[in-house]
Short mmCIF file of C-alpha atoms in Angstrom, two decimals:
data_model
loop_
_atom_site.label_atom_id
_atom_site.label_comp_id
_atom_site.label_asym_id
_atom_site.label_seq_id
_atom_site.Cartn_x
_atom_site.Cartn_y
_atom_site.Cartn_z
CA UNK A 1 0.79 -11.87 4.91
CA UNK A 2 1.97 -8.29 4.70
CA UNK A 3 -0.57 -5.76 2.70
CA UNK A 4 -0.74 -1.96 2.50
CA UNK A 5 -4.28 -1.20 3.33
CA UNK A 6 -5.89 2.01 3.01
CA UNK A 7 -7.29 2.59 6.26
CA UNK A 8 -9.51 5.87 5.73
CA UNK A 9 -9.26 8.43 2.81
CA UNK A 10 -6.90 11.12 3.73
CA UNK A 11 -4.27 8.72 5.91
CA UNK A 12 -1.17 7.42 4.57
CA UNK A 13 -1.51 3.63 3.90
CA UNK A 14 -1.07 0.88 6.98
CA UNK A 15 0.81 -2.10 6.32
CA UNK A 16 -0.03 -4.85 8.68
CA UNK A 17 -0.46 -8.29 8.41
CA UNK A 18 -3.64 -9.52 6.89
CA UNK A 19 -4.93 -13.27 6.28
CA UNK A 20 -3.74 -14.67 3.18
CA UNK A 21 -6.33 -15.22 0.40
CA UNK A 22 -7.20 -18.71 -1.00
CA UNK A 23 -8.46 -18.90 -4.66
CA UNK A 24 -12.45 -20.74 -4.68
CA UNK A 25 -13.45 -21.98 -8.71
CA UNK A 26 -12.40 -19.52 -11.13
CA UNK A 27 -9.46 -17.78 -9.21
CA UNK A 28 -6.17 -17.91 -8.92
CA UNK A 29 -3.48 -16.83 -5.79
CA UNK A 30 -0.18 -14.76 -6.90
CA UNK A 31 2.81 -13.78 -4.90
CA UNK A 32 3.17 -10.13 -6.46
CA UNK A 33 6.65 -9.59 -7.48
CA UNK A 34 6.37 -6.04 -8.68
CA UNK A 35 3.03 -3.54 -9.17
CA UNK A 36 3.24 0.01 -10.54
CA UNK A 37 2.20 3.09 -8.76
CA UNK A 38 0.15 5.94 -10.79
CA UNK A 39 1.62 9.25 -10.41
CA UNK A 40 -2.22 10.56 -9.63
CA UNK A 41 -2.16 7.58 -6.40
CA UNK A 42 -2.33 10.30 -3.88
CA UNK A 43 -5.50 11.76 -5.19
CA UNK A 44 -6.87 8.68 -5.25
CA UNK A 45 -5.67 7.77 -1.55
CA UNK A 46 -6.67 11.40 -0.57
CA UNK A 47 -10.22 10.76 -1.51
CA UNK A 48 -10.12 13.79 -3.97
CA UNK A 49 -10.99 11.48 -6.56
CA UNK A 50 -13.84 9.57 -4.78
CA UNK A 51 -13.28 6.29 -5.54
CA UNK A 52 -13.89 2.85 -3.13
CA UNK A 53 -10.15 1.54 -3.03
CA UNK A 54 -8.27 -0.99 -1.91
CA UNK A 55 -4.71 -0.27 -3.24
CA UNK A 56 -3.32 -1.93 -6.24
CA UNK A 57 -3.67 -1.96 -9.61
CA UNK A 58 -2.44 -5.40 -11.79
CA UNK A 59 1.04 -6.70 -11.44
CA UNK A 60 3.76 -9.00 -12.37
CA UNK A 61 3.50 -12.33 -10.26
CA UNK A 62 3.90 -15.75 -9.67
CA UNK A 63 1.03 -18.34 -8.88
CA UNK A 64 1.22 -20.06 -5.43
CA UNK A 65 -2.14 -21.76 -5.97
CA UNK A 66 -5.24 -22.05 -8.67
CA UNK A 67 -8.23 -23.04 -8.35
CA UNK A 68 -10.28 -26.55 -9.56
CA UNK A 69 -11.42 -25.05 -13.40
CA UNK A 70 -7.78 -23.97 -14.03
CA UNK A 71 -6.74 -26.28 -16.65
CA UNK A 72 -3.11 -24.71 -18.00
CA UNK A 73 -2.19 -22.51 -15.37
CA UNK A 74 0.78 -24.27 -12.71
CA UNK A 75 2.29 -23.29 -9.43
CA UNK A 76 5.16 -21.20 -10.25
CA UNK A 77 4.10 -19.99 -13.35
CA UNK A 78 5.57 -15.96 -14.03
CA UNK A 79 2.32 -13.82 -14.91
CA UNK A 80 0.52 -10.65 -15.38
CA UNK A 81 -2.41 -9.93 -13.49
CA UNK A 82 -4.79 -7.59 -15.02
CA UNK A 83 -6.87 -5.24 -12.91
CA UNK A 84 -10.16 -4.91 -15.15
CA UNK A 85 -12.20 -7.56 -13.85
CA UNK A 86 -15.83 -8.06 -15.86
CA UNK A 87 -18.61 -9.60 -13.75
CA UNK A 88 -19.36 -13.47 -15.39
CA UNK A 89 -23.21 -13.55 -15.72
CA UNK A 90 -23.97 -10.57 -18.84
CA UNK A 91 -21.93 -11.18 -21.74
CA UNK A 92 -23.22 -8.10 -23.57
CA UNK A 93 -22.55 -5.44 -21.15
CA UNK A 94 -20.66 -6.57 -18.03
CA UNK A 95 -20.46 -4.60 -14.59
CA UNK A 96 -16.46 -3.95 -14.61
CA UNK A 97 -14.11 -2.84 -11.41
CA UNK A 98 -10.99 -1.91 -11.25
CA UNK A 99 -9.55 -4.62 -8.71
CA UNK A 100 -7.99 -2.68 -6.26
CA UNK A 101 -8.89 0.65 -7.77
CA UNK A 102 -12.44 1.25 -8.58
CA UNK A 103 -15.91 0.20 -9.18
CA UNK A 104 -18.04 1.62 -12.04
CA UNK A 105 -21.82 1.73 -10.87
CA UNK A 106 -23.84 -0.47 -8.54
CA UNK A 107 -22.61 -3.32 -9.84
CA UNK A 108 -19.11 -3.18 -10.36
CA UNK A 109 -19.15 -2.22 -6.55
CA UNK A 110 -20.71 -5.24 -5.69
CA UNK A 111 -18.07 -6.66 -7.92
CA UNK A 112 -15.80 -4.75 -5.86
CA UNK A 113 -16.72 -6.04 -2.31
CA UNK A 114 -15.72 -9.53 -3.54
CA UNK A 115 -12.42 -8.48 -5.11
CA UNK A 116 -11.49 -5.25 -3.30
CA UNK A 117 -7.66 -6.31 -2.42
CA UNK A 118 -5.22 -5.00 -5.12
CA UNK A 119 -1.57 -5.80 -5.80
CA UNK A 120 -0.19 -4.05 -2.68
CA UNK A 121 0.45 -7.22 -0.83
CA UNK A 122 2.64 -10.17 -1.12
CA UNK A 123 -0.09 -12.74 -2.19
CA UNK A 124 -3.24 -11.11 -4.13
CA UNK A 125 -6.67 -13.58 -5.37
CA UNK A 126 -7.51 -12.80 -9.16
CA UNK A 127 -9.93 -14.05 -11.20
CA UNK A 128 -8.33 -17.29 -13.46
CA UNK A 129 -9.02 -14.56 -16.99
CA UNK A 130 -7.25 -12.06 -15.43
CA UNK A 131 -4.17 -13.80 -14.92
CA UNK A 132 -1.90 -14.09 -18.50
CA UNK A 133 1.95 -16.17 -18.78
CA UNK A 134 4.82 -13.86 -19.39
CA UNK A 135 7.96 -15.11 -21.29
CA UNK A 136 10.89 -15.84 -18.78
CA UNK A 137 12.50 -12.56 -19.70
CA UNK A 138 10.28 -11.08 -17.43
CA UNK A 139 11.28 -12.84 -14.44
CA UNK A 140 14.56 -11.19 -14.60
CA UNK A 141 12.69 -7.53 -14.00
CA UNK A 142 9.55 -7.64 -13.48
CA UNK A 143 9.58 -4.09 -12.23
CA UNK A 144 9.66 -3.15 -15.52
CA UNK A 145 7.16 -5.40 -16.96
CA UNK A 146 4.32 -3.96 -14.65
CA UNK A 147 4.46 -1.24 -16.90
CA UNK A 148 2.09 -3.15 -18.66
CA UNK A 149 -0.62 -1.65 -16.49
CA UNK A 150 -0.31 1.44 -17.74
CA UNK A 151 0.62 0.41 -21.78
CA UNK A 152 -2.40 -1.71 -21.83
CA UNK A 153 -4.86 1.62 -21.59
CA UNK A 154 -4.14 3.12 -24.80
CA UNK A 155 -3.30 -0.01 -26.39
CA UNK A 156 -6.91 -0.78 -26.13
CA UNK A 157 -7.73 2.84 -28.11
CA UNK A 158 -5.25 2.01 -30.41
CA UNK A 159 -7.40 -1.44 -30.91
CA UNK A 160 -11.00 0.11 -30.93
CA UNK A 161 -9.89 2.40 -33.76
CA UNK A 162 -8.70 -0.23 -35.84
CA UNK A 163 -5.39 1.53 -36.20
CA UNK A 164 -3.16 -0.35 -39.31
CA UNK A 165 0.91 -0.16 -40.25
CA UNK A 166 1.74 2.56 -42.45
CA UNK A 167 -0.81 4.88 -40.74
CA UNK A 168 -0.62 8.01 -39.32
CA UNK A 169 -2.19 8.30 -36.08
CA UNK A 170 -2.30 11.89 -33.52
CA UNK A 171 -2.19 11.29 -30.26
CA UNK A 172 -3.97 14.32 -28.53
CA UNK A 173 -2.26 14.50 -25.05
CA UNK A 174 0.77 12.84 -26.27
CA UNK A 175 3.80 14.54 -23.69
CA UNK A 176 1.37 12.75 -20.40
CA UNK A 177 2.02 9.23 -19.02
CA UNK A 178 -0.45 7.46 -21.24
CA UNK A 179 0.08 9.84 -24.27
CA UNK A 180 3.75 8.80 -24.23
CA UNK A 181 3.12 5.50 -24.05
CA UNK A 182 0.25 5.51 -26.59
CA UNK A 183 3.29 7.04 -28.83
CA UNK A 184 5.45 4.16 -28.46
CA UNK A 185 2.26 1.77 -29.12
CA UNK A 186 1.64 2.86 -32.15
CA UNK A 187 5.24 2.56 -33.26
CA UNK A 188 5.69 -0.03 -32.16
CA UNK A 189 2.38 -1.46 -34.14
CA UNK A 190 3.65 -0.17 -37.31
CA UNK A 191 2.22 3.49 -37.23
CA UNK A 192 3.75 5.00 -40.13
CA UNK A 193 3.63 8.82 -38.57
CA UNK A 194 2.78 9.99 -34.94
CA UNK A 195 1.79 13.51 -34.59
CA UNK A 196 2.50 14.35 -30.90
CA UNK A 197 0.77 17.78 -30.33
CA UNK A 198 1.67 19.12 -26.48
CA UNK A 199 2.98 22.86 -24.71
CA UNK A 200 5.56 20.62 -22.62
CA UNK A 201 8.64 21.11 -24.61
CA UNK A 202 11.00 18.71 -22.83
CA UNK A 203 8.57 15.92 -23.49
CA UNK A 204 8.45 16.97 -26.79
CA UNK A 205 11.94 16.64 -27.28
CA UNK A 206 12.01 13.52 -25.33
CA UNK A 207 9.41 11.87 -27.82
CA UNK A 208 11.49 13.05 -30.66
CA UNK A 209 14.66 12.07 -29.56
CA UNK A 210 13.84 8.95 -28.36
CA UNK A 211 11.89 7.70 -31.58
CA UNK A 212 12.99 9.98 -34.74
CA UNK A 213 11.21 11.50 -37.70
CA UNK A 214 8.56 8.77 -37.57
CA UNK A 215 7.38 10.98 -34.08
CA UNK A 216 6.27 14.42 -35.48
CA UNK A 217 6.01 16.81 -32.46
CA UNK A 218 3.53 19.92 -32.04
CA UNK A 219 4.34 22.96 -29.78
CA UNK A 220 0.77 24.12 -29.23
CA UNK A 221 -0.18 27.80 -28.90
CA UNK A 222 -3.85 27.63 -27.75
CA UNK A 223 -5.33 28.89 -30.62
CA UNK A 224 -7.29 26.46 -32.08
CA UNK A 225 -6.99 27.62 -36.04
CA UNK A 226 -3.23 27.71 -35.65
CA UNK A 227 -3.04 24.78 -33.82
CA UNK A 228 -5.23 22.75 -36.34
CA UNK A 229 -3.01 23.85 -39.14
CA UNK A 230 0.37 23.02 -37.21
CA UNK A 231 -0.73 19.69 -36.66
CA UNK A 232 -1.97 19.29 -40.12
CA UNK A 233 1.40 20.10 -41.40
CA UNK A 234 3.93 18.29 -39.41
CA UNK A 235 0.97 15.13 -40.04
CA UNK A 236 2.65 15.72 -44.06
CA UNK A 237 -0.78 14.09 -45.07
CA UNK A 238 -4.02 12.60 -44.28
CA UNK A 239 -4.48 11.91 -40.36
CA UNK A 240 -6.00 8.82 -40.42
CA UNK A 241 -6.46 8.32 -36.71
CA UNK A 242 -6.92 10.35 -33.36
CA UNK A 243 -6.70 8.94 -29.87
CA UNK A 244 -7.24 11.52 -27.81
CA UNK A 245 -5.83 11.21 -23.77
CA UNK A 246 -6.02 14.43 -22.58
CA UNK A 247 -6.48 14.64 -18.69
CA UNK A 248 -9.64 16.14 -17.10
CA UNK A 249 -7.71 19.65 -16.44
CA UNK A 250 -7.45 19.99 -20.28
CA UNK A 251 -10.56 22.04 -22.19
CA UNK A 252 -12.59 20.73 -24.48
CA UNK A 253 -11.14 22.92 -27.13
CA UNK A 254 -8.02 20.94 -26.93
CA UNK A 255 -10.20 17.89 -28.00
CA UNK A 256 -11.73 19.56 -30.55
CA UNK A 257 -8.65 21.05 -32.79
CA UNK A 258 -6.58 17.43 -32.56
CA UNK A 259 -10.06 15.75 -33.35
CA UNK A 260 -10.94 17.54 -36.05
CA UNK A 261 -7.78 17.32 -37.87
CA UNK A 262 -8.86 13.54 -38.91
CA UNK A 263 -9.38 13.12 -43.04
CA UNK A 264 -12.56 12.23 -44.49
CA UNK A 265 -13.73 8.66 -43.41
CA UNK A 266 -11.29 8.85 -40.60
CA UNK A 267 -11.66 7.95 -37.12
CA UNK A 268 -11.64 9.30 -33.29
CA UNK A 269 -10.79 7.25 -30.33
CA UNK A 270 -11.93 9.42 -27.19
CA UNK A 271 -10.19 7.63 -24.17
CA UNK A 272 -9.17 11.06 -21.71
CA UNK A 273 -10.64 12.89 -19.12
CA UNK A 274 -12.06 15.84 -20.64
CA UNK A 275 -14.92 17.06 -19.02
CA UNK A 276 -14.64 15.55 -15.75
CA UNK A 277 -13.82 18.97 -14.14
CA UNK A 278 -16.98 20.51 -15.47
CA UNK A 279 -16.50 23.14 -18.29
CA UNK A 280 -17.89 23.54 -21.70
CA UNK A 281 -18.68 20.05 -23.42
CA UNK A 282 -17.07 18.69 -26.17
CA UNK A 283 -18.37 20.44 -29.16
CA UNK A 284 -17.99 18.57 -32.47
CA UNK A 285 -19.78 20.32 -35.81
CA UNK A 286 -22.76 17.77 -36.88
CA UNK A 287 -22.26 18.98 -40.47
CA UNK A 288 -18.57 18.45 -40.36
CA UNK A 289 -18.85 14.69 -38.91
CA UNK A 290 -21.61 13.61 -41.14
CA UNK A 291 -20.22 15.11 -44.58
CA UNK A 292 -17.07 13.80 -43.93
CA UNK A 293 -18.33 10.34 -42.64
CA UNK A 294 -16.37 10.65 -39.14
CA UNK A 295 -16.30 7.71 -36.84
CA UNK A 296 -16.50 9.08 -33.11
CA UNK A 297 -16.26 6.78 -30.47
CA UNK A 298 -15.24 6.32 -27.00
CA UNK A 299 -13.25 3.60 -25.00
CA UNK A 300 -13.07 2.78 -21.37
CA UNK A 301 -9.92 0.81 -20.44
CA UNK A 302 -9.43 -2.30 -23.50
CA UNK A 303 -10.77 -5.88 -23.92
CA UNK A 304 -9.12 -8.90 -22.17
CA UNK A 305 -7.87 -10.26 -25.20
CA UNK A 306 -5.49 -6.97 -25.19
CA UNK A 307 -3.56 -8.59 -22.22
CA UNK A 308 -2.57 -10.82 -25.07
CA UNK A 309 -1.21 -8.54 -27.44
CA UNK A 310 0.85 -6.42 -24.98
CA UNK A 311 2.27 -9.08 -24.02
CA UNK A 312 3.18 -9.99 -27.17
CA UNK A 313 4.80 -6.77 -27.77
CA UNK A 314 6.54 -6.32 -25.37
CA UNK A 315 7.86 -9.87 -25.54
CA UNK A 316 9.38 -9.78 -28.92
CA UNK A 317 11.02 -6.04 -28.47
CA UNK A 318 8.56 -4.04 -30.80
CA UNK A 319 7.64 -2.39 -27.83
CA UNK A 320 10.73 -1.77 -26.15
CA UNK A 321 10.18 -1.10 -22.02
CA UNK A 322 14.37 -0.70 -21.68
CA UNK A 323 14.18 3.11 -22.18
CA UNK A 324 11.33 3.54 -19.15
CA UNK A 325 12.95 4.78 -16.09
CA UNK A 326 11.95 2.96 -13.51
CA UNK A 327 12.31 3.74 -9.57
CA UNK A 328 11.32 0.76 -7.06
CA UNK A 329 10.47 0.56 -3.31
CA UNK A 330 9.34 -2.22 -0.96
CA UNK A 331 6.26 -2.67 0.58
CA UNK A 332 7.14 -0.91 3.74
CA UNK A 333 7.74 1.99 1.81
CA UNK A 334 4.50 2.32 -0.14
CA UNK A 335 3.76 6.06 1.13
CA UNK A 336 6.99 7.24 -0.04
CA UNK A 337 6.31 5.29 -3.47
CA UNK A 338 3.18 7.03 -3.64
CA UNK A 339 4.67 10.41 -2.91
CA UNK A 340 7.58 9.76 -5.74
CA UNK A 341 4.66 8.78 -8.28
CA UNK A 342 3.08 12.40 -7.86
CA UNK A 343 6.26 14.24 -8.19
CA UNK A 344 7.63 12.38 -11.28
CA UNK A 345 5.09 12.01 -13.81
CA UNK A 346 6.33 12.61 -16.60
CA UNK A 347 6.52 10.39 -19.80
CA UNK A 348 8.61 7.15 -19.79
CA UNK A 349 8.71 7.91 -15.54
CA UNK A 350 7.71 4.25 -13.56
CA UNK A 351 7.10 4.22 -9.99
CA UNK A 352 6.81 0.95 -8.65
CA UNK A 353 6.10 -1.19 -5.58
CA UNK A 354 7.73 -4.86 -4.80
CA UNK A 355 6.19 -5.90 -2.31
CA UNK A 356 8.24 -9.36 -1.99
#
């Protein structure tokens, strides 16, 4: 079969023929119809972020074979492949890699070394849980469903802090790729008010245009007193949620002044990359969180049963994936994919790869 393969950090990718993958107990073999590309790809391909890869990261497929403990899945059957694969033998606190990605610690790299080739191929092995049906509606543009790769991240904030309909959530880092889409999310869940704090006017006015007063957007100045009180305002109430998806060039402060404009008993869902640069840590008040009975906590990608709900989402229209714009190239073209990612992206902006 026909792969991209990342040769050495630094090169563009190789495509060459590779052997095909057979699925053993407790996998499954897809043809890969469509798989996105992130917009920070290069980096990763660069080696500037450091991370063992093997491109490819979840996809829109169809099986070609499953292995002997598969008991619903069938040959032909349209599905989504998820990319966050959780070793089987430690329930409480698996190792987890990114399949095709990266590995988190020792053992998600051993993890890695048994599952280290990604959706930039035209057959990929997956484990049997990390392989979910998708209506037939898919099948018709698929492109557009591997989105889901990049919805499923903050959907899984949006889970871990319990957000409900009628709420009003902020979404600190709201005009990026995953703030945008953690804006539609929560719309789409039945957020009552999103306060979309962000310097990038365009996306601003993208937000608001594309979802109306429900979306209340926040030009931020940089001071964080002003700031605080402009997002308070346009919130019109209580903030009763904060996800915060700010990427690792952002300061801490920026955290801090969306973070603390949650109401008493409210809650914080740090998912970004704040910090990873270096710079001064996230500072939060002990008296304020404590008085005020604060819930702080932070999530790392989403639980499998999220694959689920997305699905579900998407699948009956709440989330609605016919705005994205979406740009596609074939397999031979994955370097000039990858260069397209870095240059566009912006909110609502899908680079993606087909490699059939």
């Amino acid at each position: 079969m026909r792969a991209a393969v990342l040769v050495e950090f630094g090169a563009p990718l190789a495509v060459r023929d590779i052997p095909a993958p057979t699925a053993g107990g407790g996998e499954v073999v897809v043809e890969v119809l469509a798989a996105g590309v992130a917009p920070y790809a290069e980096d990763v391909f660069s080696g500037r972020r450091r991370y063992p890869v093997v491109p490819g990261i979840g996809g829109v497929g169809r099986v070609v074979h499953v292995g002997p403990d598969a008991t619903r899945l069938r040959v032909g059957d349209l599905v989504w492949c998820d990319c966050t694969v959780r070793a089987r033998d430690d329930a409480l606190t698996p190792d987890i890699t990114l399949q095709g990605w990266s590995a988190r610690g020792e053992g998600g790299a051993r993890l890695a070394e048994h599952l280290h080739d990604g959706a930039y191929a035209e057959l990929m092995r997956v484990p049997t849980e990390n392989v979910h049906p998708l209506p037939d509606a898919a099948g018709k543009d698929p492109a557009r469903w591997s989105a889901l790769a990049l919805y499923v991240i903050p959907y899984g904030g949006l889970l871990a802090g319990g957000l409900e309909a009628g709420e009003t959530l902020l979404v600190s880092g709201a005009t990026g790729n995953l703030g945008s889409a953690a804006v539609a999310l929560a719309l789409a869940m039945g957020a009552g008010r999103v306060v979309a704090p962000g310097r990038n006017r365009a996306a601003l006015a993208l937000l608001a245009d594309r979802f109306g007063s429900r979306v209340r957007p926040v030009e931020l100045t940089g001071d964080e007193s002003a700031d605080r009180a402009a997002m308070a305002e346009a919130a019109g109430g209580p903030v009763d949620m904060v996800l915060d998806l700010l990427p690792p060039s952002a300061p801490s402060t920026a955290a801090r002044t969306a973070a603390m404009t949650v109401r008493e008993y409210g809650r914080v869902v740090l998912m970004g990359g704040v910090g990873m640069l270096g710079g001064p840590e996230l500072a939060l008040p002990y008296p304020w969180l404590m008085r005020n009975s604060v819930t702080v906590r932070g999530q790392w990608m989403y639980p499998r049963s999220a694959n689920v709900g997305i699905i579900r989402l998407a699948a009956s229209g709440a989330l609605d994936l016919s705005g994205d714009r979406v740009r596609t190239f074939g397999l031979e073209d994955v370097n000039e994919a990858v260069a397209y990612a870095a240059a566009h992206p912006g909110p609502f902006d899908r680079t993606v790869l087909m490699p059939g």
